Amino acid sequence: MPKSWIAANLEYKKAGYELLSYLATREGRLHATWLNPVDREQKDVSTQVVDNHFPSLTRQLPEVAWDEREIHDLFGYRPEGHPDLRPLIRTPRWPHDFYPLRTRSNIPPQWLDVEPDNPAKTVTGDGITIMKVGPTHAGIIESGHFVFSLIGENVLYLDAHLFQNHRGVELLLEDRTIEDVRRIVSRICAGDSVSHQTNWALAVETLARWTAEPPLALRRIILLECERVLSHLNDLAQIPAGVGFQRAHQLALAIKEYWQQGLKRLFGHRFLFDTVRPGEAAATTPDDLGALVRELRRRWVPWRRLVEAHHGFNDRMAGVGIVKPQDVTRFGAQGVVARAAGKALDARSILPLYDDMAVQFIQESAGDVKARFYVRVAELEESLRLLEESARRLRRWGSNDSSPFIEDPSDLSGRTVTFTESPHGLNVHDITLARGRVTRYHIRAGTYRNWPLLAHTVPGNAVADFPLINKSFELCYSCVDR
Amino acid sequence: MSHFKHALQIRHVDAGSCNGCEQELTALTSQAYDWQRFGLDIVASARHADALLVTGPTSDTMARPLTHVFNAIASPKIRIAFGDCAAGCGVFENAYAVHSQRQRSDLVIRGCPPDPEQALDALRNWMQRSRDSADGEIPRPIPNDHDQGSQEAD
């Protein structure tokens, strides 16, 4: 039923559904899972791969271009009609018959003795300069390889080669017991760790038909919002660095350092690794949380005044790296990037966890660096408000604990798709368990759909604007590369 | 004379990190830890560096660029493994695109990610040992329980 596969998916897109996950399995099934943001229903569209081929959705649904290239690379299933099937994750070093998620016979593979670079896509013509950046960088940055086609100082085309950090995390998670998964999931991405951990906990609990009671749910909200504050502080520190505004950069790093020392004191880890697990979450006291947030506000307010009053900084951000609303829809953009260009989606509005928190959602319309900067500023303040509200509730509720989680999860089976709003956008895990062990674990991080949008946004800007635009997107590599 | 007595200029390469080590390295450069006080800094080119600092478990795709960077650093030079992944005991160790046979490091800084304060201590101690060591000799690696067998070169 190839026609209905394409038609059914397009129908959900047109009806305003959000694509959560595009999953391929070893058995040759493809699943597209769509979420209705209004009634919260999930719809699964499925098809069978025939002779290692399936009809590509990319021409009608450009946001899945990378998903299909990834399936092609890791499973060897060919999306028929895909406009650009260059390798995404594979490199010339991969043996030609090595499809790690389809067959496990040749793992680890015999890597070929060649350089890992895939050919870059460039513009050719008179006066065009090709500028390559990466994969190793001049500063402290994750590894990515960017090939710019320039005319003068203007970018004509950007070919972003990511997946330099591809380790094979999805396969690494297979066959693991529920206890074993936790430490790995916690480290998929330091910027979104709590979000990843929560997705995993929600998945196990969903399959166990167990729901966290309000005290546990509140502990998770506290951790998720603490992570949002941390991540937004990091991103807000990096954007001034992109224009040489060292004072704002250093002061923001100092605020971030204060926050991390607080997280370590309250929850035991500077990035909140290993704080959420099925049936549990790290706890703190209302006094400690209240004091932490109060002191953060004391440091934050002068910083906000400093950046708001700096005309040069604000002028520098305005009108640069504009994301158009139609591209947000076309690329399925997520998170701050989408909300700074007029898209309303914040997964906290759909997640039952947040139902009685009355989150105020932030939106801007300009779609430029400045809009992304100030969406983060406002979201950080909203997270502080949520943390203050959480501290009040903690005090009201005392330390009455939730009912214990099922003792033996070793019998859990089934597939579930869970999501949270990570600091970088809608973060989705598509998890299948069989008798308490993982048989498939697919991770679709918030930044996955934003990377192609970044590459699309940069052309038309000056090449010197790239660091600034890049930092304002602040996309993770690790949870995309996996 | 002994090497790296007063300064250690570092080229950083991420070979599959989760960005936690990177953020802590950035913290080390910030005013809270201000590692430049001790002659430590990240430099933009391998040609300016005394040390290669690796984060991450070495993904296959980054293995060659990593070697190229190390080769581009003039001798004498050292290799620093920063964080559990680079030290060979991180959570990604058995993933299919991770190289478990890694090069020996002169300094291994454990932690997931390493605490900046402890990392700074480790770096300063290493420089102290360099000052104390015999002429021209780079301090031998401190044996580490969790190191891969292949790293125990002698």
XYZ file of C-alpha atoms in Angstrom:
636
model
C 0.000 0.000 0.000
C 2.666 2.532 -0.968
C 0.152 5.209 -1.964
C -1.674 5.180 1.314
C 1.680 5.362 3.156
C 2.445 8.709 1.557
C -1.129 9.966 1.585
C -1.776 9.044 5.207
C 1.362 10.815 6.406
C 0.598 13.940 4.387
C -2.903 13.993 5.796
C -1.607 14.200 9.351
C 0.912 16.884 8.435
C -1.815 18.974 6.799
C -4.083 18.497 9.798
C -1.420 20.102 12.023
C -0.090 16.946 13.651
C 3.515 16.881 14.825
C 5.792 14.083 13.595
C 7.215 12.427 16.681
C 9.215 9.575 15.249
C 10.083 7.921 11.932
C 11.130 4.442 12.919
C 12.616 1.574 10.920
C 12.970 -1.908 12.356
C 15.133 -4.910 11.635
C 11.994 -6.752 10.530
C 11.442 -4.265 7.694
C 8.629 -2.235 9.222
C 8.465 1.539 8.990
C 6.415 3.522 11.486
C 5.639 7.226 11.387
C 4.151 8.350 14.687
C 2.128 11.561 14.642
C 0.917 13.565 17.602
C -2.228 15.634 17.668
C -1.222 18.637 19.788
C -4.859 19.351 20.646
C -6.313 16.058 21.841
C -2.855 14.502 22.509
C -3.701 11.343 20.548
C -0.860 9.543 18.803
C -1.433 8.040 15.348
C 0.792 5.382 13.874
C 1.211 5.081 10.109
C 3.053 1.962 9.048
C 4.313 0.230 5.947
C 6.451 -2.749 5.004
C 9.807 -2.480 3.271
C 9.714 -4.628 0.128
C 12.996 -5.933 -1.340
C 14.825 -3.303 0.711
C 12.837 -0.515 -0.946
C 10.124 1.817 0.308
C 8.420 4.926 -1.105
C 10.179 8.097 0.042
C 8.142 10.774 1.787
C 10.797 13.461 1.418
C 9.516 15.226 -1.715
C 6.151 15.862 -0.099
C 7.464 16.026 3.471
C 10.942 17.601 3.408
C 11.333 17.372 7.181
C 12.029 13.629 6.937
C 14.913 14.001 4.436
C 17.478 13.122 7.100
C 15.361 10.369 8.684
C 15.226 8.560 5.348
C 18.925 9.040 4.616
C 19.632 7.666 8.077
C 17.436 4.617 7.463
C 19.224 4.132 4.147
C 22.618 4.314 5.865
C 21.922 2.135 8.883
C 19.437 -0.407 7.476
C 20.132 -0.365 3.766
C 16.437 0.253 3.021
C 16.232 2.484 -0.033
C 13.731 5.370 -0.036
C 12.574 5.379 -3.668
C 12.289 8.902 -5.061
C 14.425 10.567 -2.392
C 15.959 13.686 -3.986
C 19.317 13.494 -2.178
C 20.508 10.070 -1.069
C 24.094 10.997 -0.289
C 25.445 9.273 2.821
C 24.477 11.030 6.021
C 26.129 8.901 8.702
C 28.125 6.412 6.633
C 31.627 7.318 5.599
C 33.951 5.787 2.972
C 35.411 3.762 5.860
C 32.237 1.691 6.295
C 32.330 -1.738 4.609
C 29.769 -1.715 1.806
C 27.684 -4.479 3.388
C 27.770 -3.001 6.890
C 24.247 -2.060 7.972
C 24.571 -2.030 11.753
C 20.889 -1.794 12.619
C 19.822 -4.534 10.191
C 22.330 -7.318 10.726
C 24.664 -7.830 13.608
C 26.884 -10.392 11.923
C 29.793 -8.052 11.184
C 30.036 -6.020 14.364
C 32.508 -4.526 14.986
C 33.178 -4.017 11.279
C 36.475 -4.098 9.410
C 36.800 -0.378 8.813
C 38.327 0.408 5.420
C 41.743 2.039 5.490
C 40.718 5.388 3.955
C 39.869 8.895 5.135
C 36.336 9.331 6.469
C 35.382 12.374 4.385
C 32.312 12.233 2.210
C 32.384 14.450 -0.903
C 30.990 17.893 -0.194
C 28.235 19.540 -2.176
C 29.454 22.910 -3.393
C 28.562 25.648 -5.830
C 30.857 25.988 -8.836
C 31.478 29.078 -10.921
C 33.659 32.150 -11.347
C 34.708 33.875 -8.152
C 33.380 31.214 -5.819
C 35.479 30.275 -2.822
C 35.076 27.031 -0.927
C 35.715 27.322 2.802
C 35.965 24.210 4.925
C 35.580 24.282 8.689
C 36.115 21.280 10.920
C 35.699 18.526 11.849
C 38.218 19.646 14.490
C 37.829 23.212 15.627
C 39.885 26.108 16.917
C 38.004 26.309 20.196
C 36.068 24.076 22.559
C 33.289 22.771 20.348
C 31.757 19.462 19.404
C 32.921 18.030 16.107
C 31.138 18.951 12.916
C 32.347 19.564 9.382
C 30.973 22.549 7.467
C 31.665 23.324 3.833
C 30.732 26.840 2.740
C 30.406 28.021 -0.844
C 31.098 31.746 -0.768
C 30.918 34.619 -3.189
C 32.822 37.487 -1.643
C 31.841 37.313 1.967
C 28.331 36.061 1.333
C 27.328 32.447 1.826
C 25.758 30.838 -1.240
C 25.458 27.342 0.143
C 26.302 25.484 3.321
C 26.851 21.734 3.331
C 26.811 20.535 6.945
C 28.436 17.151 7.501
C 27.470 16.041 10.953
C 27.565 12.587 12.549
C 31.316 12.876 13.122
C 30.515 11.708 16.631
C 28.383 8.763 15.560
C 29.088 6.002 18.074
C 26.171 3.648 17.495
C 24.176 4.445 20.615
C 20.864 3.013 19.403
C 22.360 -0.440 18.887
C 24.344 -0.143 22.106
C 21.019 0.152 23.936
C 19.610 -3.039 22.439
C 19.475 -6.207 24.516
C 19.987 -4.221 27.689
C 17.922 -4.678 30.798
C 15.921 -1.789 32.188
C 18.553 -1.099 34.828
C 21.376 -1.098 32.252
C 19.787 1.460 29.945
C 19.667 4.283 32.437
C 23.333 5.286 32.600
C 23.673 5.414 28.809
C 20.460 7.360 28.235
C 21.588 9.847 30.861
C 24.664 10.591 28.736
C 23.156 10.840 25.240
C 23.565 14.605 25.533
C 24.798 16.703 28.442
C 22.554 19.595 27.425
C 19.325 17.574 27.444
C 20.137 14.789 29.896
C 17.087 15.099 32.169
C 14.803 15.209 29.144
C 16.323 11.977 27.802
C 16.160 10.328 31.228
C 12.526 11.360 31.643
C 11.586 9.942 28.234
C 13.068 6.619 29.274
C 11.345 6.630 32.676
C 8.000 7.557 31.072
C 8.379 4.722 28.561
C 8.968 2.055 31.208
C 6.150 3.418 33.330
C 3.762 3.560 30.358
C 4.490 -0.070 29.507
C 4.001 -0.978 33.174
C 0.699 0.960 33.181
C 1.969 2.990 36.109
C 1.562 6.738 36.490
C 3.728 8.961 38.641
C 1.763 10.577 41.443
C 1.950 14.360 41.906
C 4.958 14.431 44.297
C 7.112 12.430 41.881
C 5.788 14.375 38.888
C 6.755 17.593 40.694
C 10.287 16.314 41.332
C 10.620 15.667 37.601
C 9.301 19.105 36.695
C 11.895 20.614 39.046
C 14.704 18.651 37.375
C 13.482 19.436 33.845
C 13.213 23.156 34.618
C 16.593 23.200 36.389
C 18.030 21.709 33.206
C 16.285 24.323 31.056
C 17.793 27.097 33.177
C 21.249 25.508 32.894
C 21.035 24.973 29.158
C 19.572 28.401 28.412
C 22.273 30.025 30.567
C 24.883 28.194 28.515
C 23.313 29.253 25.226
C 22.810 32.834 26.414
C 26.490 32.932 27.396
C 27.571 31.681 23.971
C 25.626 34.165 21.819
C 27.522 37.254 23.132
C 30.754 35.306 22.554
C 29.719 35.038 18.901
C 30.012 38.820 18.558
C 32.973 39.359 20.886
C 30.866 40.773 23.727
C 33.209 39.215 26.285
C 31.775 40.913 29.329
C 28.297 39.443 28.852
C 29.868 36.095 27.908
C 31.992 35.865 31.050
C 29.303 37.150 33.384
C 26.809 34.623 32.036
C 29.349 31.824 32.455
C 29.756 32.931 36.073
C 25.975 32.720 36.619
C 25.965 29.307 34.980
C 28.787 28.179 37.274
C 26.793 29.287 40.300
C 23.817 27.293 39.009
C 25.876 24.160 38.370
C 27.417 24.266 41.828
C 23.879 24.531 43.185
C 22.688 21.558 41.127
C 25.616 19.539 42.419
C 24.729 20.489 45.998
C 21.002 19.787 45.647
C 20.949 16.815 43.282
C 24.504 15.457 43.258
C 25.565 16.276 39.677
C 26.539 19.404 37.780
C 24.572 18.260 34.686
C 21.898 16.271 36.555
C 23.090 12.943 35.116
C 21.471 9.904 36.771
C 18.744 11.872 38.541
C 15.621 10.335 36.934
C 14.785 6.652 36.680
C 11.600 4.634 36.267
C 9.493 5.230 39.368
C 11.957 7.717 40.840
C 13.561 11.139 40.638
C 16.101 12.991 42.757
C 14.505 15.097 45.472
C 15.362 18.354 47.172
C 13.865 20.471 49.921
C 11.703 23.575 49.377
C 14.182 25.680 51.357
C 17.197 24.630 49.285
C 15.344 25.080 46.004
C 13.877 28.430 47.052
C 17.285 29.734 48.119
C 18.975 28.527 44.932
C 16.463 30.305 42.703
C 16.437 33.471 44.815
C 20.209 33.821 44.544
C 20.091 33.092 40.819
C 17.615 35.914 40.311
C 19.904 38.262 42.232
C 22.679 37.490 39.738
C 20.473 37.268 36.674
C 18.656 40.628 36.837
C 21.785 42.825 36.422
C 22.952 40.603 33.549
C 19.648 40.985 31.784
C 19.847 44.765 32.215
C 23.388 44.750 30.817
C 22.489 42.890 27.615
C 19.212 44.731 27.080
C 20.877 48.119 27.361
C 23.737 47.315 24.995
C 22.669 48.829 21.688
C 25.605 47.457 19.726
C 24.827 43.931 20.827
C 21.127 44.208 20.050
C 21.754 45.831 16.673
C 24.218 43.094 15.831
C 21.619 40.373 16.475
C 18.713 42.014 14.667
C 17.920 40.883 11.141
C 20.633 38.208 11.090
C 19.903 34.542 10.363
C 16.191 34.988 9.736
C 14.090 31.825 9.836
C 10.888 32.193 7.832
C 7.603 30.841 9.241
C 7.012 28.679 6.153
C 10.425 27.055 6.648
C 9.547 26.260 10.257
C 6.610 24.231 8.955
C 8.488 22.751 6.011
C 11.466 21.586 8.066
C 9.404 20.630 11.104
C 11.554 22.934 13.255
C 11.420 22.588 17.018
C 12.146 24.362 20.244
C 13.425 27.905 20.637
C 14.261 28.107 16.920
C 10.611 27.464 15.996
C 9.098 29.559 18.776
C 11.275 32.549 17.789
C 9.715 32.373 14.311
C 6.091 32.233 15.340
C 5.448 28.534 15.916
C 3.457 27.847 19.046
C 4.621 24.340 19.865
C 6.089 23.692 23.303
C 5.689 20.042 24.276
C 5.028 21.087 27.852
C 1.565 22.156 26.646
C 0.855 18.559 25.603
C 2.627 16.664 28.347
C 0.275 15.531 31.148
C 3.170 16.076 33.580
C 2.717 19.845 33.318
C -1.080 19.943 33.312
C -1.558 21.931 36.485
C 1.570 24.095 36.207
C -0.009 26.768 33.950
C 3.198 27.299 31.981
C 3.365 30.581 30.126
C 4.615 29.836 26.639
C 6.965 32.255 24.936
C 6.793 33.257 21.303
C 8.444 35.798 19.037
C 7.890 36.398 15.346
C 11.024 37.979 13.850
C 12.866 34.645 13.496
C 16.310 36.279 13.751
C 19.184 35.833 16.200
C 17.715 38.501 18.449
C 14.340 36.734 18.642
C 16.036 33.456 19.583
C 18.094 35.251 22.212
C 15.074 36.876 23.856
C 12.892 33.752 23.666
C 15.579 32.082 25.802
C 15.692 35.051 28.163
C 11.919 34.894 28.699
C 11.830 31.095 28.928
C 14.563 31.118 31.536
C 12.541 33.544 33.656
C 9.431 31.428 33.216
C 11.398 28.375 34.375
C 12.499 30.293 37.469
C 8.850 31.111 38.167
C 7.919 27.432 37.768
C 10.712 26.472 40.157
C 9.455 28.984 42.728
C 5.936 27.628 42.349
C 7.358 24.098 42.727
C 9.126 25.082 45.951
C 5.800 26.378 47.346
C 4.079 23.118 46.444
C 6.873 21.071 47.967
C 6.404 22.976 51.195
C 2.649 22.490 51.129
C 2.835 18.776 50.424
C 5.563 17.900 52.882
C 7.503 14.737 52.131
C 4.628 12.333 51.439
C 6.045 9.923 48.903
C 4.517 8.288 45.851
C 3.493 4.682 45.729
C 6.487 2.477 44.907
C 7.148 1.454 41.346
C 6.522 -2.171 40.363
C 9.154 -4.355 41.917
C 10.070 -6.466 38.947
C 9.944 -4.810 35.529
C 11.624 -7.811 33.911
C 8.422 -8.867 32.157
C 7.622 -5.638 30.359
C 6.987 -5.859 26.617
C 5.645 -3.547 23.934
C 6.390 -0.382 21.999
C 5.824 3.148 23.198
C 6.717 6.631 21.969
C 7.480 9.163 24.702
C 8.507 12.799 24.527
C 9.441 15.837 26.574
C 10.318 19.446 25.772
C 14.089 19.478 26.149
C 15.912 22.831 26.263
C 16.540 22.241 22.545
C 13.017 21.265 21.521
C 10.711 18.297 21.202
C 12.748 15.277 22.245
C 11.297 11.873 21.353
C 12.205 8.296 22.230
C 10.614 5.405 20.355
C 11.211 2.346 22.516
C 10.390 -1.326 22.111
C 10.903 -3.806 24.931
C 10.514 -7.573 24.909
C 10.405 -9.293 28.296
C 12.235 -6.494 30.043
C 14.955 -6.040 27.431
C 15.312 -3.383 24.737
C 14.792 -4.664 21.196
C 14.774 -1.231 19.499
C 15.619 2.220 20.823
C 15.217 5.166 18.506
C 16.125 8.690 19.609
C 14.797 11.757 17.790
C 16.301 14.718 19.590
C 14.982 18.268 19.530
C 17.766 19.493 17.284
C 17.546 16.779 14.608
C 15.125 18.729 12.408
C 16.755 22.069 13.190
C 20.125 21.190 11.634
C 18.866 21.081 8.022
C 16.977 24.313 8.745
C 20.222 25.937 9.956
C 21.976 24.933 6.746
C 19.054 26.420 4.817
C 19.032 29.658 6.857
C 22.717 30.584 6.600
C 22.928 31.274 2.809
C 22.251 34.947 2.130
C 24.083 35.966 5.293
C 27.726 37.011 5.528
C 30.067 34.170 6.421
C 31.177 36.131 9.492
C 27.603 35.829 10.740
C 27.755 32.039 10.804
C 29.197 31.721 14.326
C 26.491 34.040 15.594
C 23.652 32.268 13.773
C 25.044 28.894 14.797
C 25.247 29.900 18.449
C 21.728 31.310 18.362
C 20.428 27.937 17.121
C 22.785 26.227 19.613
C 22.159 22.766 18.252
C 23.537 19.693 19.948
C 25.710 17.272 18.041
C 25.793 14.377 20.438
C 22.091 13.507 20.551
C 21.835 13.991 16.776
C 24.947 11.971 15.926
C 24.241 9.251 18.534
C 65.592 21.704 30.919
C 62.291 20.066 31.615
C 59.297 20.686 29.438
C 56.005 22.417 30.186
C 57.316 23.883 33.390
C 55.345 27.063 33.253
C 52.810 26.636 30.479
C 50.794 23.993 28.735
C 49.007 25.105 25.588
C 46.221 22.757 24.605
C 44.465 21.810 21.394
C 41.097 20.215 22.118
C 39.476 17.574 19.914
C 36.047 16.133 20.587
C 36.024 12.516 19.437
C 32.489 11.559 20.354
C 31.725 13.438 23.547
C 28.240 14.269 24.902
C 29.277 17.933 25.296
C 29.562 17.630 29.069
C 33.376 17.613 28.958
C 33.298 20.567 26.546
C 31.146 22.598 28.885
C 33.480 21.865 31.795
C 36.493 22.830 29.671
C 34.747 26.106 28.913
C 34.196 26.539 32.646
C 37.956 26.068 33.173
C 38.633 28.970 30.820
C 36.044 31.173 32.533
C 36.686 33.517 35.427
C 35.505 30.953 37.993
C 38.563 28.733 37.430
C 40.657 30.988 35.200
C 43.194 28.336 34.253
C 45.265 30.868 32.315
C 46.659 31.878 35.723
C 48.596 28.621 35.625
C 49.788 28.832 32.047
C 47.007 26.623 30.740
C 44.950 27.573 27.711
C 43.147 26.299 24.647
C 44.907 27.345 21.443
C 43.363 27.628 18.006
C 45.970 25.634 16.101
C 47.779 22.371 16.651
C 50.929 24.255 15.609
C 50.663 26.373 18.750
C 49.965 23.462 21.070
C 51.998 21.423 23.551
C 49.187 18.983 24.202
C 46.294 17.264 22.533
C 43.321 17.019 24.866
C 40.799 14.406 23.790
C 37.203 14.140 24.928
C 34.858 11.331 23.922
C 35.431 7.618 23.292
C 36.930 8.040 19.756
C 34.256 7.536 17.148
C 35.495 5.914 13.965
C 34.837 9.069 11.954
C 36.936 11.197 14.335
C 39.795 8.710 14.736
C 41.749 9.949 11.702
C 41.242 13.685 12.291
C 42.432 13.043 15.853
C 45.636 11.443 14.601
C 46.174 14.252 12.086
C 45.903 16.836 14.858
C 48.335 14.964 17.109
C 50.805 14.626 14.247
C 50.561 18.348 13.576
C 51.689 19.205 17.109
C 55.443 19.758 17.387
C 57.424 17.534 19.774
C 57.769 17.352 22.690
C 54.051 16.910 23.123
C 51.637 15.060 25.324
C 48.224 13.540 25.020
C 45.579 14.156 27.671
C 42.476 11.994 28.034
C 39.773 14.189 29.535
C 36.768 12.361 30.998
C 35.749 8.745 31.407
C 34.950 8.249 27.688
C 38.453 9.307 26.615
C 39.893 7.303 29.511
C 38.332 4.159 28.076
C 35.745 3.566 30.775
C 32.751 5.567 29.571
C 29.260 4.302 28.814
C 29.773 4.191 25.021
C 32.707 1.810 25.184
C 31.122 -1.123 23.310
C 29.249 0.796 20.635
C 30.029 -0.392 17.097
C 31.574 2.849 15.880
C 33.786 3.357 18.945
C 37.443 2.365 18.823
C 38.313 0.479 21.958
C 42.030 0.302 21.173
C 43.166 3.773 21.965
C 46.508 5.476 22.136
C 48.267 5.772 25.425
C 47.717 9.040 27.258
C 50.299 10.891 29.301
C 47.647 12.247 31.596
C 44.234 10.733 32.285
C 41.617 12.897 33.963
C 38.663 10.810 35.066
C 35.096 11.882 35.685
C 31.809 11.977 33.836
C 32.427 14.739 33.202
C 35.500 15.660 35.280
C 34.805 18.232 37.954
C 36.582 21.433 36.836
C 38.289 21.912 40.172
C 39.661 18.370 40.214
C 40.653 18.646 36.558
C 42.587 21.809 37.317
C 44.335 20.037 40.226
C 45.243 17.119 37.964
C 46.699 19.422 35.318
C 48.677 21.455 37.859
C 50.003 18.314 39.561
C 51.151 17.014 36.211
C 52.974 20.272 35.503
C 54.545 20.086 38.963
C 55.807 16.579 38.242
C 57.149 17.852 34.944
C 59.075 20.526 36.838
C 60.422 17.907 39.237
C 61.320 15.312 36.639
C 64.748 14.713 35.172
C 65.970 16.877 32.337
C 63.917 16.687 29.209
C 61.775 13.867 30.447
C 58.040 13.886 30.166
C 56.474 12.444 33.318
C 55.318 8.871 32.905
C 51.596 8.280 33.014
C 50.071 7.590 36.391
C 48.820 3.985 36.339
C 45.067 3.888 36.299
C 42.917 0.924 37.336
C 40.435 1.528 34.593
C 42.862 1.960 31.731
C 42.683 -0.398 28.813
C 45.389 -3.049 28.844
C 46.727 -1.593 25.616
C 47.523 1.649 27.384
C 49.977 -0.009 29.742
C 52.841 0.213 27.326
C 55.637 -1.071 29.533
